[in-house]
PDB file of C-alpha atoms and ligand atoms in Angstrom:
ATOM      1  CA  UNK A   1     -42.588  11.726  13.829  1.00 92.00           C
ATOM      2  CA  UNK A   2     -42.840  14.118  11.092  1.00 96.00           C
ATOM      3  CA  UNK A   3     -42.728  17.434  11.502  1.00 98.00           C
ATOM      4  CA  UNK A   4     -42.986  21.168   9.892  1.00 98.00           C
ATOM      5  CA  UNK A   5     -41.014  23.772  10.246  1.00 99.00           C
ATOM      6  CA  UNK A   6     -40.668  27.056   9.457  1.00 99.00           C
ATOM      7  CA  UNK A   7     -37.462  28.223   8.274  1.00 99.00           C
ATOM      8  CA  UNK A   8     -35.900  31.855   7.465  1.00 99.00           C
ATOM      9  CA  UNK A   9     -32.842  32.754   5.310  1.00 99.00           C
ATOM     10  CA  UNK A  10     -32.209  36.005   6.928  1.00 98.00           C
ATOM     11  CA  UNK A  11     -30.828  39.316   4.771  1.00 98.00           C
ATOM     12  CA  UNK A  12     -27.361  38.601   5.818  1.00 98.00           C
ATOM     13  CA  UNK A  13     -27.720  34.918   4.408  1.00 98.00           C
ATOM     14  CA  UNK A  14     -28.826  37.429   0.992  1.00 98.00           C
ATOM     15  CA  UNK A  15     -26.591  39.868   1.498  1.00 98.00           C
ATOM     16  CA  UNK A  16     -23.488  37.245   1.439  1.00 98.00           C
ATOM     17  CA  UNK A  17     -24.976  35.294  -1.251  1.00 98.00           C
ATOM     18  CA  UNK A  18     -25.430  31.872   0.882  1.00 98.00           C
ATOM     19  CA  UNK A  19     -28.587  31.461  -0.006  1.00 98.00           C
ATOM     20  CA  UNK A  20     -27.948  28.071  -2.417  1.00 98.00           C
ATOM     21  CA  UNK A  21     -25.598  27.152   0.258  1.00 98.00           C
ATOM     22  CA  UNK A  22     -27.852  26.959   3.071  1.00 98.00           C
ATOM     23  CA  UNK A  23     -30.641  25.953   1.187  1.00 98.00           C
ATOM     24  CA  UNK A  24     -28.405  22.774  -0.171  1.00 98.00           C
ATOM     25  CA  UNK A  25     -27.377  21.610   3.157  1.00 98.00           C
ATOM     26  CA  UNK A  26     -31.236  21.202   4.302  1.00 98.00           C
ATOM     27  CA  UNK A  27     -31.940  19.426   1.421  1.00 98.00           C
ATOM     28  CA  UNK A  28     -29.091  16.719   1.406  1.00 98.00           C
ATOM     29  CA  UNK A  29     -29.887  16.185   5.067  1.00 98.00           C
ATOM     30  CA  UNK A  30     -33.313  14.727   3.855  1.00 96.00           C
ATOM     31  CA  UNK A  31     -35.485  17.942   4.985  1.00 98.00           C
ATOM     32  CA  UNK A  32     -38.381  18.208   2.281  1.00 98.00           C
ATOM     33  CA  UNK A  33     -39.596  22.018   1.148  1.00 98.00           C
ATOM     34  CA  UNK A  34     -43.404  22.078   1.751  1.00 98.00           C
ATOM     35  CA  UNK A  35     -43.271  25.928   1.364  1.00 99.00           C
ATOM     36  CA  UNK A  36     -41.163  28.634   0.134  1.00 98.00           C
ATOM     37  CA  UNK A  37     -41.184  32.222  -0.877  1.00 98.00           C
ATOM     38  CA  UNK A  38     -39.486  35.745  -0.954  1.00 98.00           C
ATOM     39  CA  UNK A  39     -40.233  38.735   0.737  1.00 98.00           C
ATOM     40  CA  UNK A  40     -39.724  41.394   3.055  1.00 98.00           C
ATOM     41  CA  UNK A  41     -40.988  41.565   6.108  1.00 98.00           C
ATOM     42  CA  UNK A  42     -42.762  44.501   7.384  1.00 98.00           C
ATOM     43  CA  UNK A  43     -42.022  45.875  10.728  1.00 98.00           C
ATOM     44  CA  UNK A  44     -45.226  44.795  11.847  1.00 98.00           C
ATOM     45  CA  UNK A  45     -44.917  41.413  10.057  1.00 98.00           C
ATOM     46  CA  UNK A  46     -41.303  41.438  12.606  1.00 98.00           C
ATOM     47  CA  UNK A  47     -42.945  42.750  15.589  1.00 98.00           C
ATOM     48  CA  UNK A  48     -45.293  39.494  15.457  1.00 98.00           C
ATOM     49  CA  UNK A  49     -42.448  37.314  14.587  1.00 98.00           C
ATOM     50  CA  UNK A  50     -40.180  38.361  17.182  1.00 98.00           C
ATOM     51  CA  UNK A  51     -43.264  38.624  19.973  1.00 97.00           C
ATOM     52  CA  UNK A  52     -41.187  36.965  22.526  1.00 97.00           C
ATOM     53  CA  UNK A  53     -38.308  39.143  22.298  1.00 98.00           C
ATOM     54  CA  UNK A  54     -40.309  42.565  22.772  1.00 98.00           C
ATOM     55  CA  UNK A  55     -38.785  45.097  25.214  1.00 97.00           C
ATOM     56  CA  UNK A  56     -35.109  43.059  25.710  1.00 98.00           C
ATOM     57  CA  UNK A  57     -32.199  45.430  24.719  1.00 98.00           C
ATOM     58  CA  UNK A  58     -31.331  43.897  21.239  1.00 98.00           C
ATOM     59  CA  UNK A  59     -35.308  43.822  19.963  1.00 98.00           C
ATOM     60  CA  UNK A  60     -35.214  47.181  18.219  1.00 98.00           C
ATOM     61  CA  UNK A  61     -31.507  46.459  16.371  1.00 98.00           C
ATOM     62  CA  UNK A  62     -33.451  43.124  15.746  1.00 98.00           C
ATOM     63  CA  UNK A  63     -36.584  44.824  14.037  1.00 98.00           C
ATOM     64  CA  UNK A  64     -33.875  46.836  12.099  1.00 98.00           C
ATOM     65  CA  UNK A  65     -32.010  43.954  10.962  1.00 98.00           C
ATOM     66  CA  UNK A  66     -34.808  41.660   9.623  1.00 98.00           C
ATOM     67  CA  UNK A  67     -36.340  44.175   7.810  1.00 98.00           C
ATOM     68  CA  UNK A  68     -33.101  45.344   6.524  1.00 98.00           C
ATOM     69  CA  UNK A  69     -33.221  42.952   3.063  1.00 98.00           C
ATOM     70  CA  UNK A  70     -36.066  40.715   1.710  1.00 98.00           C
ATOM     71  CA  UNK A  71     -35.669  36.958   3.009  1.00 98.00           C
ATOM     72  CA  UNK A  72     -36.765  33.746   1.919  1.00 98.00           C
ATOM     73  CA  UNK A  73     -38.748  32.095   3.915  1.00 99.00           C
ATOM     74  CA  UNK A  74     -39.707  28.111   3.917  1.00 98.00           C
ATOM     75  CA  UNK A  75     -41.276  25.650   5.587  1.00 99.00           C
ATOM     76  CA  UNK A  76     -39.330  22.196   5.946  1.00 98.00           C
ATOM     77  CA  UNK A  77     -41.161  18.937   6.904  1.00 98.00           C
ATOM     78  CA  UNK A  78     -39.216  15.990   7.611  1.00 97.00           C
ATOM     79  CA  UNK A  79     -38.640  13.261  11.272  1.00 97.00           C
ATOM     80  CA  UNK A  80     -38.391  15.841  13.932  1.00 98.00           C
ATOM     81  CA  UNK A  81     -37.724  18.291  11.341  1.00 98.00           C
ATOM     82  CA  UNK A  82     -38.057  21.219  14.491  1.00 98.00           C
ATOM     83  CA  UNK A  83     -34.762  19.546  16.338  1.00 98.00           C
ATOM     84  CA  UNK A  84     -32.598  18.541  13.452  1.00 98.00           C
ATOM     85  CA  UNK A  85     -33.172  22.340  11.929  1.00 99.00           C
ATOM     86  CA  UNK A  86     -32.406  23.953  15.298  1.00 98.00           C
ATOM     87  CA  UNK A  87     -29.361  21.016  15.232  1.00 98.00           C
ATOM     88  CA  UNK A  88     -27.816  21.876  11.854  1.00 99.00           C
ATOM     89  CA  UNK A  89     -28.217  25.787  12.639  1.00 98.00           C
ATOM     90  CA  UNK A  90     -25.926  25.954  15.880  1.00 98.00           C
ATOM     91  CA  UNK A  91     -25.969  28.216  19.178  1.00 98.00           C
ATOM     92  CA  UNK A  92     -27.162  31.522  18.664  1.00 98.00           C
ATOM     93  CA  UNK A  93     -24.063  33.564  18.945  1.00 98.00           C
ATOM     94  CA  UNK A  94     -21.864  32.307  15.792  1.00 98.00           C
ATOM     95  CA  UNK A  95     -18.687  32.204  17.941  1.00 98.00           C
ATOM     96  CA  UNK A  96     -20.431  29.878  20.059  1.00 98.00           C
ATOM     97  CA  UNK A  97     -21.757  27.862  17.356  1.00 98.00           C
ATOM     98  CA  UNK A  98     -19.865  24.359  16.608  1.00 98.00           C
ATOM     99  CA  UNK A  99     -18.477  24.308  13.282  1.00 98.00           C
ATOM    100  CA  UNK A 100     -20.544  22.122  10.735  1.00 98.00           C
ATOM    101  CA  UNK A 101     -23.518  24.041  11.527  1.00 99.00           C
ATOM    102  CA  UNK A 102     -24.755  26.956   9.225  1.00 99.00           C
ATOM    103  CA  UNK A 103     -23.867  29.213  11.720  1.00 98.00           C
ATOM    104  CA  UNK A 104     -21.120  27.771  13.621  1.00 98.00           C
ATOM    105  CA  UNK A 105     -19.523  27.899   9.445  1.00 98.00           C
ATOM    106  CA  UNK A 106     -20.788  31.307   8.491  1.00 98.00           C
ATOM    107  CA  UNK A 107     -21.343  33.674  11.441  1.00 98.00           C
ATOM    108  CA  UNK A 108     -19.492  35.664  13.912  1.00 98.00           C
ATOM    109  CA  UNK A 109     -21.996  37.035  15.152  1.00 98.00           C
ATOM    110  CA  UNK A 110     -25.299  36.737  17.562  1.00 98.00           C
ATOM    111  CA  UNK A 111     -27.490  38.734  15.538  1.00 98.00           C
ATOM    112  CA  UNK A 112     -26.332  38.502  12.187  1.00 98.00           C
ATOM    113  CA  UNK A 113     -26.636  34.825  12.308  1.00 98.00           C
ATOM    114  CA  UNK A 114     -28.042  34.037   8.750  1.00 98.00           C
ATOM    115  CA  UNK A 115     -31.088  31.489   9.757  1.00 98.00           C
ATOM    116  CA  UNK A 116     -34.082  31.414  11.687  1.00 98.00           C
ATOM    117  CA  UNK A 117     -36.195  27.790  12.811  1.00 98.00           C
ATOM    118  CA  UNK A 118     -38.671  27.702  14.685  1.00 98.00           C
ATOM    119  CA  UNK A 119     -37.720  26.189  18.363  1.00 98.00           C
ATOM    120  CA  UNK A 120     -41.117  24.108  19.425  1.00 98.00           C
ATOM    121  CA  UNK A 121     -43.796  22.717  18.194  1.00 98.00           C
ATOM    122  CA  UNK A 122     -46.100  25.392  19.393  1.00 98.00           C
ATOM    123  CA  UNK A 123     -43.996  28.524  17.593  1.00 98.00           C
ATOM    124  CA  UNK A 124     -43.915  26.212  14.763  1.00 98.00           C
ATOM    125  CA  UNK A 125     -47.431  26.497  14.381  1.00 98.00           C
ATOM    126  CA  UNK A 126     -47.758  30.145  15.056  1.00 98.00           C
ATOM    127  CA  UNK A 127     -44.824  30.694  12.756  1.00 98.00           C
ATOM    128  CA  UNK A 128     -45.951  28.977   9.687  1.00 98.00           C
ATOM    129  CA  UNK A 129     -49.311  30.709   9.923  1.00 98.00           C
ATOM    130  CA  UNK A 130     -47.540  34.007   9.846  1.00 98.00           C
ATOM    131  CA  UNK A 131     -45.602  33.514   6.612  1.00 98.00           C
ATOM    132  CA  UNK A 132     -48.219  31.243   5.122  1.00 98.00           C
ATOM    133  CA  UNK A 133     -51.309  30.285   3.981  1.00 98.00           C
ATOM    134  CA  UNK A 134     -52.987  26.802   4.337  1.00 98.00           C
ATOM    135  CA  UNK A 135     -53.024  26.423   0.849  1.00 98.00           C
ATOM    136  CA  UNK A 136     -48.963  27.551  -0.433  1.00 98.00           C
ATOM    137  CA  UNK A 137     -48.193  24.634   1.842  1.00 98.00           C
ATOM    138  CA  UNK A 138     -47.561  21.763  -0.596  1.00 98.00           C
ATOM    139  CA  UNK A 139     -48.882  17.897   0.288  1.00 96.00           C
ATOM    140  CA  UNK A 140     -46.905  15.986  -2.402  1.00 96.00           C
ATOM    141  CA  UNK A 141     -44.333  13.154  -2.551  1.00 94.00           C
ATOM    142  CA  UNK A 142     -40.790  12.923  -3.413  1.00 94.00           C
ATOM    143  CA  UNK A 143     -40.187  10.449  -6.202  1.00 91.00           C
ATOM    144  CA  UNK A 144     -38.053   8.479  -3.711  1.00 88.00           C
ATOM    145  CA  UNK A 145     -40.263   8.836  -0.803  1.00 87.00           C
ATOM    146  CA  UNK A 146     -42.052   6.167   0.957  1.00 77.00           C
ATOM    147  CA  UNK A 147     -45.163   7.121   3.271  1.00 68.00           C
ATOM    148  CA  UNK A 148     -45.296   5.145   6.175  1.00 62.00           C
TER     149      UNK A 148
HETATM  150  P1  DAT B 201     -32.434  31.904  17.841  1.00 59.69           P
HETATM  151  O1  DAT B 201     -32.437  32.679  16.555  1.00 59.69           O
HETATM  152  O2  DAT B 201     -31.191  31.059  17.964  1.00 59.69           O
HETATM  153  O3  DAT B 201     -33.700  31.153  18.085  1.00 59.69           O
HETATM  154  P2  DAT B 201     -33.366  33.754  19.893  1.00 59.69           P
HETATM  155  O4  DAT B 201     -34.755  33.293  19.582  1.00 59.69           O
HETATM  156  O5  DAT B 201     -32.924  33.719  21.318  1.00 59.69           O
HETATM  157  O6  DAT B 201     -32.276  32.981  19.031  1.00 59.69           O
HETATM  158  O7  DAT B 201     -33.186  35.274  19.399  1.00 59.69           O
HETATM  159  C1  DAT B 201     -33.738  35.673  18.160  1.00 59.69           C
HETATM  160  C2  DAT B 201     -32.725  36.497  17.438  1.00 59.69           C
HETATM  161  O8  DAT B 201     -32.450  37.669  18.190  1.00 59.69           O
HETATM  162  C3  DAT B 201     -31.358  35.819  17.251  1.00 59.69           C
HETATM  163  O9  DAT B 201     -31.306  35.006  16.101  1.00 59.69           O
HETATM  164  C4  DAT B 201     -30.454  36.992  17.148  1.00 59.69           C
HETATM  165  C5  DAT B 201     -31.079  38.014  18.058  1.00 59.69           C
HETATM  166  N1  DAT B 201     -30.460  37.977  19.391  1.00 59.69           N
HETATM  167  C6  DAT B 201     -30.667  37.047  20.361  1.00 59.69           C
HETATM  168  N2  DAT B 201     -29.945  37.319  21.459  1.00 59.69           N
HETATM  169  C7  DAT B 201     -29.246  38.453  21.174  1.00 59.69           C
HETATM  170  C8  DAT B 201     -28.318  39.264  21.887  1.00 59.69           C
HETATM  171  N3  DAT B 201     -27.932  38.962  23.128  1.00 59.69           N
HETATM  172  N4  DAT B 201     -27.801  40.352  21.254  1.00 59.69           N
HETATM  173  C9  DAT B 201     -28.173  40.679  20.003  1.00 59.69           C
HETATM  174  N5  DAT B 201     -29.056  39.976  19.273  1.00 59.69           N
HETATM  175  C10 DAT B 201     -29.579  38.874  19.843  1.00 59.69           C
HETATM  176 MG1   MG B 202     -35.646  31.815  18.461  1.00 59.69          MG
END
């Protein structure tokens, strides 16, 4: 089932320089980039983004954070691109996270974490529409792709 997702490279991930790195590692796993830019996100562009988290104790250190650095964000399409993306990033909390995933490599910590995907299908849609329009989504095909 293919799927899009939306992807951040957060400003630690900038800040470290591991942008390449985390970028490569999506790509050899097969992900395709239908989208990608850089920016940085307003608080109000955060405050949308991180709707869900409004009013627990970390949201404001959160609002901080993301807007702390531009980011790059993407959006990756690929079979249950959603699940392998949340897969490859690891728990939350890097201490938690196993190694081999981006964070379980690269992070000690919960909110300096490096990446953002998108956890459902339905935030997935309401992501992608907030870092992108219809139209900087690309439809193309790999050279070694087969539609099926
Ligand atoms: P995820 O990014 O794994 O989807 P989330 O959606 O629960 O995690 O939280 C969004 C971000 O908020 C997370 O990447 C880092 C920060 N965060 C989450 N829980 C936190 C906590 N207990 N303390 C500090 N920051 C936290
Ligand atoms: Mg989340």
């Amino acid at each position: 089932m293919k799927e899009k997702t939306l992807v951040l490279l957060k400003p630690d991930a900038l800040n470290r320089r591991l942008v390449g790195e985390i970028i490569s590692r999506f790509e050899k796993k097969g992900l395709k980039i239908v989208a990608m830019k850089m920016l940085w996100m307003s608080r109000e562009m955060a405050e949308k983004h991180y709707e869900v988290h409004r009013g627990k104790g970390f949201y404001e250190s959160l609002l901080d954070y993301i807007t702390s650095a531009p980011i790059i964000a993407m959006v990756l399409e690929g079979d249950r691109a959603i699940e392998v993306v949340r897969r490859m990033m690891g728990k939350t909390n890097g201490v938690e996270a196993e190694p081999g995933t981006i964070r379980g490599d690269y992070s000690l910590s919960v909110q300096n974490n490096l990446v953002h995907g998108s956890d459902s299908a339905e935030s997935a849609e309401r992501e992608i529409k907030l870092f992108f329009a219809p139209e900087e989504i690309m439809e193309y095909r790999l050279v070694d792709e087969i539609w099926i």
